[in-house]
PDB file of C-alpha atoms in Angstrom:
ATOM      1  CA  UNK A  64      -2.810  76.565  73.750  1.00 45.00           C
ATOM      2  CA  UNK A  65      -4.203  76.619  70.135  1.00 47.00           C
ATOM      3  CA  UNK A  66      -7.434  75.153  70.595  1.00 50.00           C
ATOM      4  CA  UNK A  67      -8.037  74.880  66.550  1.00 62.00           C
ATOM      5  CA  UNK A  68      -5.849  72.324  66.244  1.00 75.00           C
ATOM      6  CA  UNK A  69      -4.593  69.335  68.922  1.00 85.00           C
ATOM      7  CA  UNK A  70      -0.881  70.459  70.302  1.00 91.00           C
ATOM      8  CA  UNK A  71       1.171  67.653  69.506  1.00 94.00           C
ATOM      9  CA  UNK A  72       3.336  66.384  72.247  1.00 95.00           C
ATOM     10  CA  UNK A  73       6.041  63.689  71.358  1.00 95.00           C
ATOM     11  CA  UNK A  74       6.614  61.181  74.672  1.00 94.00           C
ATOM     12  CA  UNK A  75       9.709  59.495  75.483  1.00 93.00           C
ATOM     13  CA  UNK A  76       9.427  56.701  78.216  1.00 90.00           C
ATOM     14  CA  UNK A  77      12.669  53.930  79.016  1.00 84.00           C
ATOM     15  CA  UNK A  78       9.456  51.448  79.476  1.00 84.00           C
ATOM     16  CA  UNK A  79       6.060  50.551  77.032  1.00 87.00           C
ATOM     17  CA  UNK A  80       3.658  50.830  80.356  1.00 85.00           C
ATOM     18  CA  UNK A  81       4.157  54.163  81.061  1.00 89.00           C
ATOM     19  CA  UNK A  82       2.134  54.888  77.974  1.00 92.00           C
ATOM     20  CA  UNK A  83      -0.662  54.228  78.937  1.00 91.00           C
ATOM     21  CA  UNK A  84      -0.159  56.542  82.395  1.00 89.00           C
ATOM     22  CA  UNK A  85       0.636  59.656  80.175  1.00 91.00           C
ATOM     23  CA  UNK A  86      -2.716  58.778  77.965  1.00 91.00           C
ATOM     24  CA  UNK A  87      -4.870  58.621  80.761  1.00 88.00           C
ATOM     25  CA  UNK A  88      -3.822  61.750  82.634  1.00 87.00           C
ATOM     26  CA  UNK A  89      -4.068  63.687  79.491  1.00 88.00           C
ATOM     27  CA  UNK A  90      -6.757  62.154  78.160  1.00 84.00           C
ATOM     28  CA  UNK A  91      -8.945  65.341  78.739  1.00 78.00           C
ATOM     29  CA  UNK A  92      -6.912  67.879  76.552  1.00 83.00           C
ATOM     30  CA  UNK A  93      -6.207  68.966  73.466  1.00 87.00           C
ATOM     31  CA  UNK A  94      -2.913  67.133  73.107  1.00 90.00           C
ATOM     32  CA  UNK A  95      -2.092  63.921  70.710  1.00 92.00           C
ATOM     33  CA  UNK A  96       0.876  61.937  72.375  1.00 93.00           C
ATOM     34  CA  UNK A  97       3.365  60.343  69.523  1.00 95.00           C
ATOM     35  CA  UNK A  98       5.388  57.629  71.946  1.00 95.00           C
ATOM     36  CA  UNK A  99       8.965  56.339  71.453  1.00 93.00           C
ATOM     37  CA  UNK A 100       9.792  53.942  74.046  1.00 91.00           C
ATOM     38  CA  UNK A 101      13.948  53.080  74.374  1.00 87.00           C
ATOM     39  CA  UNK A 102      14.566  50.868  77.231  1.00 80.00           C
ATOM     40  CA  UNK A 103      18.254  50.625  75.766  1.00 83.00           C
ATOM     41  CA  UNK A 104      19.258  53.978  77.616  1.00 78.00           C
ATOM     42  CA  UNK A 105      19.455  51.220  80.600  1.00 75.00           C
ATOM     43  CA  UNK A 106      21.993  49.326  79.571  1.00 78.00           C
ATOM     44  CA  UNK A 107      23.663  51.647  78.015  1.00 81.00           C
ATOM     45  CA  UNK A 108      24.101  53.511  81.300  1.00 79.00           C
ATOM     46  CA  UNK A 109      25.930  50.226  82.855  1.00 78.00           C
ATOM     47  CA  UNK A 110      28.025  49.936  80.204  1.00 83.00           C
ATOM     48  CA  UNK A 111      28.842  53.572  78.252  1.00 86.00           C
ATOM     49  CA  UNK A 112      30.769  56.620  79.714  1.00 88.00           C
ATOM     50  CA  UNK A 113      28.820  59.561  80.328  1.00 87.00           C
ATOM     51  CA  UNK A 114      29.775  61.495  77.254  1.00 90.00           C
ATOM     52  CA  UNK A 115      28.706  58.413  75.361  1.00 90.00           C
ATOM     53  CA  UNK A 116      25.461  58.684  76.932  1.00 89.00           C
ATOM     54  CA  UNK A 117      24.666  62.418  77.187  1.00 89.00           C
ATOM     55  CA  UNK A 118      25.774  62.025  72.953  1.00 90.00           C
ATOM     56  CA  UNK A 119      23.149  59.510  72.669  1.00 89.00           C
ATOM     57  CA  UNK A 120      20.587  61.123  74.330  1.00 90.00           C
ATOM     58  CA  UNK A 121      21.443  63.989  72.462  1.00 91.00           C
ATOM     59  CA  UNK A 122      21.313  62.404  69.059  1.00 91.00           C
ATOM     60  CA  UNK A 123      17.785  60.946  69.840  1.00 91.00           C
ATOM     61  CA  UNK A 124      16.323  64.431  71.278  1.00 93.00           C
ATOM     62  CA  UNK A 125      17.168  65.606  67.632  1.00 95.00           C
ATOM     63  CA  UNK A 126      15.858  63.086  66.119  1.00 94.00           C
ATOM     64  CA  UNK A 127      12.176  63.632  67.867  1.00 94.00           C
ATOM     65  CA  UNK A 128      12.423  67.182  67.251  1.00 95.00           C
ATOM     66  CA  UNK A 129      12.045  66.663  63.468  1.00 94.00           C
ATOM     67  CA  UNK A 130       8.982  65.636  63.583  1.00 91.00           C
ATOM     68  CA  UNK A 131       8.370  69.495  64.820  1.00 94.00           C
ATOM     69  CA  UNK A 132       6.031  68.797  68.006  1.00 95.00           C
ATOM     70  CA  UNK A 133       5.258  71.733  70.044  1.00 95.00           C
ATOM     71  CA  UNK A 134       6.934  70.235  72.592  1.00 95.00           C
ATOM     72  CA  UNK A 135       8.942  66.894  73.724  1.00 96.00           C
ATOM     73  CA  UNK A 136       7.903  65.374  77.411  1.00 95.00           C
ATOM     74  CA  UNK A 137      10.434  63.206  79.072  1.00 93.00           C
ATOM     75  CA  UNK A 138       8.733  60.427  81.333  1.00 90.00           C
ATOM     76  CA  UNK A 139      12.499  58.401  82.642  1.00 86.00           C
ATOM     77  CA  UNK A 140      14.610  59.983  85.568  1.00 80.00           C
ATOM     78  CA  UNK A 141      17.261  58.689  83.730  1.00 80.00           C
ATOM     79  CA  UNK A 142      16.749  60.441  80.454  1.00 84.00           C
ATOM     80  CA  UNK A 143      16.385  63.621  82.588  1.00 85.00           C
ATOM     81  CA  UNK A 144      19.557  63.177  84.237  1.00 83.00           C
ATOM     82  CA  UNK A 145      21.744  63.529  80.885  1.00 87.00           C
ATOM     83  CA  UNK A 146      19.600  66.269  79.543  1.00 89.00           C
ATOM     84  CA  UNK A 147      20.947  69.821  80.348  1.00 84.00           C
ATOM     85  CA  UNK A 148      19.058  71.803  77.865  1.00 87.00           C
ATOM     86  CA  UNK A 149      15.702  72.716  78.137  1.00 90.00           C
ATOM     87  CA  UNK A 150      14.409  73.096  74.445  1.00 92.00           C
ATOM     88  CA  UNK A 151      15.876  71.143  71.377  1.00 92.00           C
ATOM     89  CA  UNK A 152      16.014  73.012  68.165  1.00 91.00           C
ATOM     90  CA  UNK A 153      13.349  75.575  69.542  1.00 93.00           C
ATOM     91  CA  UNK A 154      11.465  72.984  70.780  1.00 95.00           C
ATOM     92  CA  UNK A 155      10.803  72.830  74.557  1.00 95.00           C
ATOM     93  CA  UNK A 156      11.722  69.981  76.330  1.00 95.00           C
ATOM     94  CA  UNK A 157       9.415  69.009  79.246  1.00 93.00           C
ATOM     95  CA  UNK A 158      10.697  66.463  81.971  1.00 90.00           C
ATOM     96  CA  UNK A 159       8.205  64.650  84.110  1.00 89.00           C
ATOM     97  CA  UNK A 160      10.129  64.868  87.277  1.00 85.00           C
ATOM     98  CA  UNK A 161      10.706  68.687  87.141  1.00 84.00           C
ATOM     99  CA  UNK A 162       7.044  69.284  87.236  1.00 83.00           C
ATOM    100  CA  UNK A 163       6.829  66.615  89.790  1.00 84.00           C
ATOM    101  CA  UNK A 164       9.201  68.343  91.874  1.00 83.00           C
ATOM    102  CA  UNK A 165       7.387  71.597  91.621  1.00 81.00           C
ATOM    103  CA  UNK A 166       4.471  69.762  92.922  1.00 79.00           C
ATOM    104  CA  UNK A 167       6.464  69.004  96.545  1.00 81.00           C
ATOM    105  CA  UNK A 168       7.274  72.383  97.147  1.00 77.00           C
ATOM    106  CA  UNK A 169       4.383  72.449 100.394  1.00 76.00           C
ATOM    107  CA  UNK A 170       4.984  69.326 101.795  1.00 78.00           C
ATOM    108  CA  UNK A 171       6.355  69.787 105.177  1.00 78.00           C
ATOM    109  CA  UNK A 172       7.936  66.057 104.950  1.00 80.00           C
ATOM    110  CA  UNK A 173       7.832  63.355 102.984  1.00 85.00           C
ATOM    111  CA  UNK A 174       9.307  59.645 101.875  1.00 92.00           C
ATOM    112  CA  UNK A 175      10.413  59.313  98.449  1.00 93.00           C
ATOM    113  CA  UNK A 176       9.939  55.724  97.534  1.00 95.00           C
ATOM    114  CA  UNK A 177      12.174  54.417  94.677  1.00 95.00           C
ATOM    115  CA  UNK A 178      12.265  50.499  93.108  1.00 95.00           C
ATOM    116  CA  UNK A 179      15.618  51.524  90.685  1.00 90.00           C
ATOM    117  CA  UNK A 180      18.398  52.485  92.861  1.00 90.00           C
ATOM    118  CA  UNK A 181      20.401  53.772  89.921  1.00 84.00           C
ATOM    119  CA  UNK A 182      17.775  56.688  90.007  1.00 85.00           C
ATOM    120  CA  UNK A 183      17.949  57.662  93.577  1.00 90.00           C
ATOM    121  CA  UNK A 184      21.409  59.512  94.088  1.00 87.00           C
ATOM    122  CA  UNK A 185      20.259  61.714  90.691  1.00 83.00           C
ATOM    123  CA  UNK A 186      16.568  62.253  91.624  1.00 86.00           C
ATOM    124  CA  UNK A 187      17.729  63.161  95.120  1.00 86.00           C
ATOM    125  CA  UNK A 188      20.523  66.091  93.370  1.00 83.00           C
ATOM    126  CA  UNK A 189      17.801  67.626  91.257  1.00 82.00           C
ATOM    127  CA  UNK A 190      15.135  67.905  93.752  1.00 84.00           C
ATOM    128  CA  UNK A 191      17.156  69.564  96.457  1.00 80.00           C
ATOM    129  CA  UNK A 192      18.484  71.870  93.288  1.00 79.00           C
ATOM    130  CA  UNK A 193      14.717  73.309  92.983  1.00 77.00           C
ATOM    131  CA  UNK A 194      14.028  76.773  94.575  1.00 76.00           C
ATOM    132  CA  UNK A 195      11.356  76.727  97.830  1.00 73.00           C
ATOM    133  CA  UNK A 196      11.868  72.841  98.323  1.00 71.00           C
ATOM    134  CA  UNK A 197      12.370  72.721 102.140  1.00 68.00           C
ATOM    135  CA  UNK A 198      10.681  69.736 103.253  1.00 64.00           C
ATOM    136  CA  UNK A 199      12.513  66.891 105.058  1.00 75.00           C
ATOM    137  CA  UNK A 200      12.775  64.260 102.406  1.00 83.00           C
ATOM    138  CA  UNK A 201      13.384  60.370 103.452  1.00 89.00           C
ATOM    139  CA  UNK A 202      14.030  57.618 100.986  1.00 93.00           C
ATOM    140  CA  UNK A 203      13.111  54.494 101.026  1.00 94.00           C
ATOM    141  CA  UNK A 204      14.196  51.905  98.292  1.00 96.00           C
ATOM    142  CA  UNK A 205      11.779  49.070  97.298  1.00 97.00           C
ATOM    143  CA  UNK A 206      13.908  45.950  96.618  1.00 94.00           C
ATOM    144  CA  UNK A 207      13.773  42.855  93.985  1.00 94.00           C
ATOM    145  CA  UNK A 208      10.422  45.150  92.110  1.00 96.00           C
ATOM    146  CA  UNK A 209      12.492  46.575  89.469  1.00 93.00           C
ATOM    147  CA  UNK A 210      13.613  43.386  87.754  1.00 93.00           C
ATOM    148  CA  UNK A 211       9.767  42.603  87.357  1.00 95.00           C
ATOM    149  CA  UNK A 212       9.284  45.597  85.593  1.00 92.00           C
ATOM    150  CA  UNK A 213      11.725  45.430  83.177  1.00 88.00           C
ATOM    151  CA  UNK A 214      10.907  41.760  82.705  1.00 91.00           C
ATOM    152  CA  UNK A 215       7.359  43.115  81.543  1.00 90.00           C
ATOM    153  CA  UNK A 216       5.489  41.894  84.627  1.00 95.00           C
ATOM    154  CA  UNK A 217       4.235  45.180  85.698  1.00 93.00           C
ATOM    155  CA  UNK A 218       1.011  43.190  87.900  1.00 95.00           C
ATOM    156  CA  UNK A 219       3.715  41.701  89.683  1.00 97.00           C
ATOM    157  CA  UNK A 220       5.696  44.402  89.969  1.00 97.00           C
ATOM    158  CA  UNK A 221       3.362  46.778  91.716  1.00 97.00           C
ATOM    159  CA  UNK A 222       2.104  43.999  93.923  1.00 97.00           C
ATOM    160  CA  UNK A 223       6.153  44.280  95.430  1.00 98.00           C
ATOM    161  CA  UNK A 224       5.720  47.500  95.688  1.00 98.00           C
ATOM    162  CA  UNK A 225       1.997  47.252  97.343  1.00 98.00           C
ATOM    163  CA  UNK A 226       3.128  44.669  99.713  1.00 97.00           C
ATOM    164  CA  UNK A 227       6.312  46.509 101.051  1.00 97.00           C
ATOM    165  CA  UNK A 228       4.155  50.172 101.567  1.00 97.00           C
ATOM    166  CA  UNK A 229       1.564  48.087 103.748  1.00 96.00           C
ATOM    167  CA  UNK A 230       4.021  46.170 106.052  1.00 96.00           C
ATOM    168  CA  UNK A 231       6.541  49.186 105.962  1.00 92.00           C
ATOM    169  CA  UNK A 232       4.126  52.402 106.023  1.00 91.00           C
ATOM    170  CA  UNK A 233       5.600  55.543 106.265  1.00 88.00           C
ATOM    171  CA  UNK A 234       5.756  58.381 107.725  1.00 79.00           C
ATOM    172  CA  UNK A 235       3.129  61.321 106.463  1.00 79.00           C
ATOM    173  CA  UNK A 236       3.326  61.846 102.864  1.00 87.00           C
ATOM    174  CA  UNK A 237       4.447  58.702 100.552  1.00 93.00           C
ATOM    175  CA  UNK A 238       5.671  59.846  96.942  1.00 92.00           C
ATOM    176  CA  UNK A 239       6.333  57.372  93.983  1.00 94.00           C
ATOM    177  CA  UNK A 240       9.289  59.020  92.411  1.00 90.00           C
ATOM    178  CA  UNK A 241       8.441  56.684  89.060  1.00 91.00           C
ATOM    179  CA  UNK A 242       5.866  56.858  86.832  1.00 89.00           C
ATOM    180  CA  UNK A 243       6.088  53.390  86.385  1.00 91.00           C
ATOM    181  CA  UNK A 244       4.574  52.954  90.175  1.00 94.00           C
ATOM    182  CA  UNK A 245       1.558  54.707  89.447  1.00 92.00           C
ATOM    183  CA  UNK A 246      -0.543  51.767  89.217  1.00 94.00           C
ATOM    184  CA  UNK A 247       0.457  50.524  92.947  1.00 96.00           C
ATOM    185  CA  UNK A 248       0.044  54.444  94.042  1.00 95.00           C
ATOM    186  CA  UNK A 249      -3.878  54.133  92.849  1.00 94.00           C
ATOM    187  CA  UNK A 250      -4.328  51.091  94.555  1.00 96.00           C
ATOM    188  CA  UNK A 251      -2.824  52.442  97.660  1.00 97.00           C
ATOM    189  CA  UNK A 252      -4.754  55.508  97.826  1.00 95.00           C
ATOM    190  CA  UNK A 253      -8.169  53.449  97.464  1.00 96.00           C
ATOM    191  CA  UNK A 254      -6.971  51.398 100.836  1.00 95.00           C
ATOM    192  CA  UNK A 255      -6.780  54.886 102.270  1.00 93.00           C
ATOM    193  CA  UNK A 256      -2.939  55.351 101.884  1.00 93.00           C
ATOM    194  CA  UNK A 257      -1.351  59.614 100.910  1.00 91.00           C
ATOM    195  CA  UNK A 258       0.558  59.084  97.872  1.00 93.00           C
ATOM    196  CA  UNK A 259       1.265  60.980  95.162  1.00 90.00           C
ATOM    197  CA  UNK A 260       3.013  59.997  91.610  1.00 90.00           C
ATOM    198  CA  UNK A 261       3.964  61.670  88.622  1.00 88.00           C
ATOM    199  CA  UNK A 262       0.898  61.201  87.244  1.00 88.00           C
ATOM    200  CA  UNK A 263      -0.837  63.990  89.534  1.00 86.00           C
ATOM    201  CA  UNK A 264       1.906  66.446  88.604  1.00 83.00           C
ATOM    202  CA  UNK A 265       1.589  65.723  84.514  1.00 85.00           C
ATOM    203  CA  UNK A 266      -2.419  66.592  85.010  1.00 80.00           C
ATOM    204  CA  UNK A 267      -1.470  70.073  85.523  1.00 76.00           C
ATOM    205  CA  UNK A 268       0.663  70.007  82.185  1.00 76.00           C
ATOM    206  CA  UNK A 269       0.242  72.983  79.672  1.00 72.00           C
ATOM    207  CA  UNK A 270       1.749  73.656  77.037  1.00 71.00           C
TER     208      UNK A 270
END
């Protein structure tokens, strides 16, 4: 890393609050965050074919690469799902849950929590894609939490989450596939809960 000058790193989340997540666990390096939020990739998805999709994707990777950032980080599981390249005009393109997934390559079992089932079947592909992942991987899926979120009530959208972890612990580790969850994985961890989020993956981000 250049350490005259701040690396520039342009964010793309589906959702506004992840913003701040990304800010906070990069808050001690030399690296300016220009956010674009599009929460229209999730409609889109329910309504477009895949070619439209991976086109539009496309088409808005390009347009973030001309603002020539040393690299382009890719917070949504869904974005990641229609992206196949791995650098954009030269540019490389980071995605959140790859380095996440690097992150689970120890864990001798795990559940993988989830509160947008449109993610899970994906998330799931890619993980077991990743070299030295052998761990025994449940999944659990966090019900009537994701409509809060995208209905901007994030408080009451990690208190779901919160609420269902505590009456329905798991067994050994708990991950929070979403960034998004990252606020109920903090509170969680102070009431002596082991979970992990995105978050504590993008930490060990370099550029």
């Amino acid at each position: 890393m250049n350490l005259d000058r701040k690396t520039k790193l342009v964010v793309l989340h589906a959702h506004h609050s992840n913003i701040d997540y990304t800010e906070t666990a990069l808050k001690s390096t030399n690296v300016e965050q220009i956010h674009h939020v599009d929460p229209g990739l999730i409609d889109a998805i329910k309504n477009k074919s895949t070619q439209q999709i991976e086109k539009r994707v496309k088409t808005q990777l390009e347009w973030l690469a001309s603002a020539k950032p040393d690299a382009i980080l890719i917070t949504c599981t869904n974005y990641s799902l229609y992206i196949k390249e791995s650098e954009i005009n030269d540019i490389p393109i980071l995605k959140i849950d790859d380095l996440f997934f690097r992150s689970l390559i120890d864990f001798p079992a795990a559940t993988l929590c989830f509160t947008n089932p449109a993610t899970v079947e994906g998330t799931i592909n890619r993980l077991k894609q990743q070299p030295n992942v052998k761990a025994d991987f449940q999944v659990e899926i966090i019900d009537h939490a994701f409509e809060l979120l995208m209905s901007n009530k994030q408080d009451a959208y990690s208190e779901v989450i919160i609420d269902y972890i505590e009456n329905n612990p798991p067994q050994g580790f708990i991950v929070f596939t979403q960034l998004s969850m990252h606020q109920a994985a903090t509170h969680l961890k102070n009431k002596g809960f082991s979970v992990i989020s995105p978050v504590d993956a993008l930490k060990e981000l370099e550029i």
